[in-house]
mmCIF file of N, CA and C in Angstrom:
data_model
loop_
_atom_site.group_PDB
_atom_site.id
_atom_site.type_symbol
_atom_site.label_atom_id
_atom_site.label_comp_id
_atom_site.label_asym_id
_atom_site.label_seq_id
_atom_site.Cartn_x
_atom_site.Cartn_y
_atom_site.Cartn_z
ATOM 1 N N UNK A 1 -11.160 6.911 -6.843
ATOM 2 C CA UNK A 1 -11.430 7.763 -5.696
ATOM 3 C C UNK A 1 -11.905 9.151 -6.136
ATOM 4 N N UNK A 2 -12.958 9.766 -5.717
ATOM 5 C CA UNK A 2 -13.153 11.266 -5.832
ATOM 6 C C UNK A 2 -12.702 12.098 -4.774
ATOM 7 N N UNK A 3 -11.641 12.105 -5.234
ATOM 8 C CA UNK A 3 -10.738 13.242 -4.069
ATOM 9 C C UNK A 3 -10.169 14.085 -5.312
ATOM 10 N N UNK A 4 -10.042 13.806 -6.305
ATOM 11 C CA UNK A 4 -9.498 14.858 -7.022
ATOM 12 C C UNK A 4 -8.387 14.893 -7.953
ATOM 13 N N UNK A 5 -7.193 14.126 -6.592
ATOM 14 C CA UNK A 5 -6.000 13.435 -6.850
ATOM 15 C C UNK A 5 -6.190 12.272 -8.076
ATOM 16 N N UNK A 6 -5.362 12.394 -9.086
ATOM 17 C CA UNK A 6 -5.183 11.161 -9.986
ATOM 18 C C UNK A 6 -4.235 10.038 -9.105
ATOM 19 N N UNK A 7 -4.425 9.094 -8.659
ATOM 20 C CA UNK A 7 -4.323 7.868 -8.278
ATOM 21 C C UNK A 7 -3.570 6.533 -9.505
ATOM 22 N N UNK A 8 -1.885 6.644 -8.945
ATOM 23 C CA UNK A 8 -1.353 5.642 -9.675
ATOM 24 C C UNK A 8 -1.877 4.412 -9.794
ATOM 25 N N UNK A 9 -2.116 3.656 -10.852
ATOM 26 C CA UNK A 9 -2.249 2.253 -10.799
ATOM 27 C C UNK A 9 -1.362 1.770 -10.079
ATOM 28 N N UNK A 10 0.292 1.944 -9.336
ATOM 29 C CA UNK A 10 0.712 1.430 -7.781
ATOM 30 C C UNK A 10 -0.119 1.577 -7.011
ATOM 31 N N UNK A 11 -0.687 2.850 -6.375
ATOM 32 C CA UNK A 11 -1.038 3.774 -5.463
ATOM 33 C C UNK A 11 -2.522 2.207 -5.219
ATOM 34 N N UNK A 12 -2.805 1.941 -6.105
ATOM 35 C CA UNK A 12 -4.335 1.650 -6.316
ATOM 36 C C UNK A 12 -3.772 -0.264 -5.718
ATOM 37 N N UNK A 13 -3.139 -0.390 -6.132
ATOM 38 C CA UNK A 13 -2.492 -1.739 -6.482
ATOM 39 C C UNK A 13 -2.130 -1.849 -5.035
ATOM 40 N N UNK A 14 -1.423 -0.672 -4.277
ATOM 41 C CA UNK A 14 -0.789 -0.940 -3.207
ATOM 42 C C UNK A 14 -1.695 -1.131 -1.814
ATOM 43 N N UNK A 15 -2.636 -0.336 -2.139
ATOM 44 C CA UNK A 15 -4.022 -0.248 -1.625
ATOM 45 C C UNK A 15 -4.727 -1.048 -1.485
ATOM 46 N N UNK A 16 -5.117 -2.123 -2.795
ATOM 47 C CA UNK A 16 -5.580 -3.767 -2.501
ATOM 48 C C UNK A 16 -4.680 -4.440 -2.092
ATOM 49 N N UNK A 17 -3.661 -4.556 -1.683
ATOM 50 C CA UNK A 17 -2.542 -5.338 -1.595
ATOM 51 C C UNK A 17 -2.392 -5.276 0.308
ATOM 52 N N UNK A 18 -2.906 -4.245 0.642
ATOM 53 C CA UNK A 18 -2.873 -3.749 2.201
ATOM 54 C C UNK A 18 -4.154 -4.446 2.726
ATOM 55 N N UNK A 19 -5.203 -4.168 1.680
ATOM 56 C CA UNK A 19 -6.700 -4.857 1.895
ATOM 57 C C UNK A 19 -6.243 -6.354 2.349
ATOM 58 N N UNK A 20 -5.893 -6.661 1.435
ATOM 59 C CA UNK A 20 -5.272 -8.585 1.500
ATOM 60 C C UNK A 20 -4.609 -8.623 2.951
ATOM 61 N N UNK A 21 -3.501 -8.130 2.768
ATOM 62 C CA UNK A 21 -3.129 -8.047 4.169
ATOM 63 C C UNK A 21 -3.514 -8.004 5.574
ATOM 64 N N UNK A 22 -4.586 -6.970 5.478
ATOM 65 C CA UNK A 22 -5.147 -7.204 6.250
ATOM 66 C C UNK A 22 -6.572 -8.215 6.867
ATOM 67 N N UNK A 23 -6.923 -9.136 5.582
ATOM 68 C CA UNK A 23 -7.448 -9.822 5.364
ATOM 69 C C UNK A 23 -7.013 -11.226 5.703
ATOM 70 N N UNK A 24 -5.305 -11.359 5.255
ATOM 71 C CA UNK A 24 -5.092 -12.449 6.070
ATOM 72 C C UNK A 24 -4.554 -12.159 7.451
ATOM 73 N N UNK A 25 -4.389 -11.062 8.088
ATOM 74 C CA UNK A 25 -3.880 -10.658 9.471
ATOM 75 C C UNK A 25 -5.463 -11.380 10.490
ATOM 76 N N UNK A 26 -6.761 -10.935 9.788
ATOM 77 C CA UNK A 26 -7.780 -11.218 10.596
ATOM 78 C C UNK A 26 -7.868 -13.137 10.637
ATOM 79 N N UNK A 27 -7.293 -13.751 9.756
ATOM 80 C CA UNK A 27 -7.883 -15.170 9.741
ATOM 81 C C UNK A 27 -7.139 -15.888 11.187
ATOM 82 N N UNK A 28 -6.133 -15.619 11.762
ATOM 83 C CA UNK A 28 -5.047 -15.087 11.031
ATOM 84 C C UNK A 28 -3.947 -16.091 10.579
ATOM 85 N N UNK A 29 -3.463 -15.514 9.549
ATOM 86 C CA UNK A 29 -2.290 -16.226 8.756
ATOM 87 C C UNK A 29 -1.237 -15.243 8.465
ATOM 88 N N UNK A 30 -0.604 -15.195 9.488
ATOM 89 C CA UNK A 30 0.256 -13.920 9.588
ATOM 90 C C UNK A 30 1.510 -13.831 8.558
ATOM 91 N N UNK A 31 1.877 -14.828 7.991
ATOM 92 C CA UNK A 31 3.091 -15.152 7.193
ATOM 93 C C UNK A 31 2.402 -14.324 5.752
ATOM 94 N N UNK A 32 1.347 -15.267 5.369
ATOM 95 C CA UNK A 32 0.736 -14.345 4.148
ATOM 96 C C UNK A 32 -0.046 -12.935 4.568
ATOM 97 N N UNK A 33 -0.149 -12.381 5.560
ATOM 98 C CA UNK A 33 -0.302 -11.058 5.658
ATOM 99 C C UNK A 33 0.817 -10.330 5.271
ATOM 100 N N UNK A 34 2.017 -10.539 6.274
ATOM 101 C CA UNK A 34 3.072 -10.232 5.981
ATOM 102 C C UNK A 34 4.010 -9.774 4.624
ATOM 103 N N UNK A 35 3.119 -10.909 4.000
ATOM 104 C CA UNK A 35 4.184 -11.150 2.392
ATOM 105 C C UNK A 35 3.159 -9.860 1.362
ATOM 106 N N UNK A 36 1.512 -9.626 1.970
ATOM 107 C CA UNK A 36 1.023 -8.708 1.127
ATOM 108 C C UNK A 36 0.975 -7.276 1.906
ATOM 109 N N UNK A 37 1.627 -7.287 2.729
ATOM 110 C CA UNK A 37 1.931 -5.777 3.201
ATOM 111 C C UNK A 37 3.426 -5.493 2.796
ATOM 112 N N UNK A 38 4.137 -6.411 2.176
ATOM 113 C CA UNK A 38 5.581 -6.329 1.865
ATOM 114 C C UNK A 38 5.072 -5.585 0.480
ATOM 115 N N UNK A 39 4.317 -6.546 -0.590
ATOM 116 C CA UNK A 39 3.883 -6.168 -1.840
ATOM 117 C C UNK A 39 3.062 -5.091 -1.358
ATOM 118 N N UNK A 40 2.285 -4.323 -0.563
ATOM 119 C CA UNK A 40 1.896 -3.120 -0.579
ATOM 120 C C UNK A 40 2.964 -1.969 -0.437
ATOM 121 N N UNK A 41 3.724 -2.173 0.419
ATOM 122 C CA UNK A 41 5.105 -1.131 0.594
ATOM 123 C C UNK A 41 5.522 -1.430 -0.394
ATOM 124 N N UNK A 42 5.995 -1.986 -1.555
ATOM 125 C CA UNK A 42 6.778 -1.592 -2.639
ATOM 126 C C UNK A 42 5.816 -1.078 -3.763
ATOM 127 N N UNK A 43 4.395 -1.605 -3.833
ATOM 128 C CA UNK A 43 3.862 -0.602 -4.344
ATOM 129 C C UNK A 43 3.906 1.022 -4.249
ATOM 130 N N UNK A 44 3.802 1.100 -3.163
ATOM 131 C CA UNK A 44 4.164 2.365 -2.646
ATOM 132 C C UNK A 44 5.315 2.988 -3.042
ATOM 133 N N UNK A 45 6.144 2.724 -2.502
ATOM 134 C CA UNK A 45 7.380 2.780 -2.678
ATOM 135 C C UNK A 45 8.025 3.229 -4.212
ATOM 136 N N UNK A 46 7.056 2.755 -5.312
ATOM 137 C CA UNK A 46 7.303 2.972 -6.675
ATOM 138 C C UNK A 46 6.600 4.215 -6.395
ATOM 139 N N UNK A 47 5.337 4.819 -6.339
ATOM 140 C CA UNK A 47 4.649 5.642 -6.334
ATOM 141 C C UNK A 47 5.905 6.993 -5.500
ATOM 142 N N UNK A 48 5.839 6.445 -4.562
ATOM 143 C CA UNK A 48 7.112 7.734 -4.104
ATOM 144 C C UNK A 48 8.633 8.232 -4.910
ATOM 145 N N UNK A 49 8.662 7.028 -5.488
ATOM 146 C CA UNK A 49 9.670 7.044 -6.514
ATOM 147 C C UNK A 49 9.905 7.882 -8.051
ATOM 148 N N UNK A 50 8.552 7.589 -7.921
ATOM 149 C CA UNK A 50 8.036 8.387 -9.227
ATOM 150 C C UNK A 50 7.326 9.738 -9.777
ATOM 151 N N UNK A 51 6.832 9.919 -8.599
ATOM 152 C CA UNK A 51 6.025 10.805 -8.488
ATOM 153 C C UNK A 51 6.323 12.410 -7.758
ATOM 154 N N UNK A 52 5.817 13.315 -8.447
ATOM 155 C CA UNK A 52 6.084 14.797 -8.124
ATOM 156 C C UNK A 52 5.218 15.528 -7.365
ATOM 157 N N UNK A 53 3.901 14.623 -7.547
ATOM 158 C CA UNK A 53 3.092 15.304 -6.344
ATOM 159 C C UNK A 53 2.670 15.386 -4.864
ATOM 160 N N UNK A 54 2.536 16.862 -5.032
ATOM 161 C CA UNK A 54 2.836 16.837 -3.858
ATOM 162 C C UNK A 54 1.234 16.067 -2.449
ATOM 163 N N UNK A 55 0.229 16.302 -3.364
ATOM 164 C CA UNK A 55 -1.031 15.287 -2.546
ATOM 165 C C UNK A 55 -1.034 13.506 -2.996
ATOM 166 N N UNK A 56 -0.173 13.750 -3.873
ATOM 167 C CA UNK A 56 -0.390 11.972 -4.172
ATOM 168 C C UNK A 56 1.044 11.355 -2.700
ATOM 169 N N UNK A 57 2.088 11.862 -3.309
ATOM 170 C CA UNK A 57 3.332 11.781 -1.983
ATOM 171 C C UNK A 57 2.489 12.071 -0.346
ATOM 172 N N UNK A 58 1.385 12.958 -0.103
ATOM 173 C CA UNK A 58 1.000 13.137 1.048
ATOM 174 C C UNK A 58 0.178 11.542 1.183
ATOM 175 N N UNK A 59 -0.823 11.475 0.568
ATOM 176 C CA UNK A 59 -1.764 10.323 0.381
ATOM 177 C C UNK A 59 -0.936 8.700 0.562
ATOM 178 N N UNK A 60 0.010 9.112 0.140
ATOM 179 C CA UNK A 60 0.780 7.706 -0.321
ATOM 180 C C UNK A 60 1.509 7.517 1.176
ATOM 181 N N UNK A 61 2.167 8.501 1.535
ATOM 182 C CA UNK A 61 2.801 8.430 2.787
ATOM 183 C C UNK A 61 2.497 8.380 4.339
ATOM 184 N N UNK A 62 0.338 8.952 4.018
ATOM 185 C CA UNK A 62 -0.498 8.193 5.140
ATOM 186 C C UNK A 62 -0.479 6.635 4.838
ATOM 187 N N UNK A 63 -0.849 6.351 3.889
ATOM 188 C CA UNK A 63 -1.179 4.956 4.096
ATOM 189 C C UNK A 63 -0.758 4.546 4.009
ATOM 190 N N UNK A 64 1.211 4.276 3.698
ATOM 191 C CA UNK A 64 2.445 4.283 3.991
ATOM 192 C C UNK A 64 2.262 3.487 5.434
ATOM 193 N N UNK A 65 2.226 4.616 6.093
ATOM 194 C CA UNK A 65 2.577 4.475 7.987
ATOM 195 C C UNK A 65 1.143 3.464 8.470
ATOM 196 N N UNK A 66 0.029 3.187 8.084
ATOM 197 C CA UNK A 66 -0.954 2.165 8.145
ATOM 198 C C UNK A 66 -0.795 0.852 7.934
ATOM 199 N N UNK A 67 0.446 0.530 7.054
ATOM 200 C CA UNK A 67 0.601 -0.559 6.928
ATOM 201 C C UNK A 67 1.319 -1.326 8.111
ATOM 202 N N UNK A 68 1.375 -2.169 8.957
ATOM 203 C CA UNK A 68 2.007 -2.567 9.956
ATOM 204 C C UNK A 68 3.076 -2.986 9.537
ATOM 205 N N UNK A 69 4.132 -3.234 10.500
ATOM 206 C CA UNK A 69 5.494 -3.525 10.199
ATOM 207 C C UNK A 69 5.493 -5.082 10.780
ATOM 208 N N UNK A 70 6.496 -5.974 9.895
ATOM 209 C CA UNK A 70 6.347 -6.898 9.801
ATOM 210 C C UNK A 70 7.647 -7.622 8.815
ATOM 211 N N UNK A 71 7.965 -9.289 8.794
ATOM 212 C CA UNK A 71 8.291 -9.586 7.787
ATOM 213 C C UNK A 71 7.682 -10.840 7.496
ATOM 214 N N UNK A 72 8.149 -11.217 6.022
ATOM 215 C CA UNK A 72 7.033 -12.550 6.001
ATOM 216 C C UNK A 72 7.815 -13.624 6.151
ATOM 217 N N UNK A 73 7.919 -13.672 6.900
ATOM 218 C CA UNK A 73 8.776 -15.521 7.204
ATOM 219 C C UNK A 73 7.757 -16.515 7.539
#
């Protein structure tokens, strides 16, 4: 990304992982959407864990709240 921000390999990971998600939300196959918006929130989730900044924590915590809520059963 050219924003400036250095971008965790989570951050990045969690990001395709939302893509998928929402990829199987459109077919739809909601169980495996579900299961890759689960693996996007814990991507995340490491990134918040780890991290001190304060635009990567902003960045992370929009697209945080983008991910729909859900579980994968």
């Amino acid at each position: 990304p050219a924003t400036g921000v250095i971008h965790t390999r989570e951050m990045i990971l969690g990001r395709n992982a939302k893509r998928i998600g929402d990829i199987y939300a459109s077919i739809p196959d909601m169980a495996k959407a579900a299961a890759a918006y689960e693996e996007a929130r814990a991507y995340y989730q490491k990134t918040l864990d780890s991290s001190s900044d304060k635009e990567v924590l902003a960045i992370v915590k929009a697209e945080l709240a983008q991910i729909p809520k859900g579980s994968a059963k």
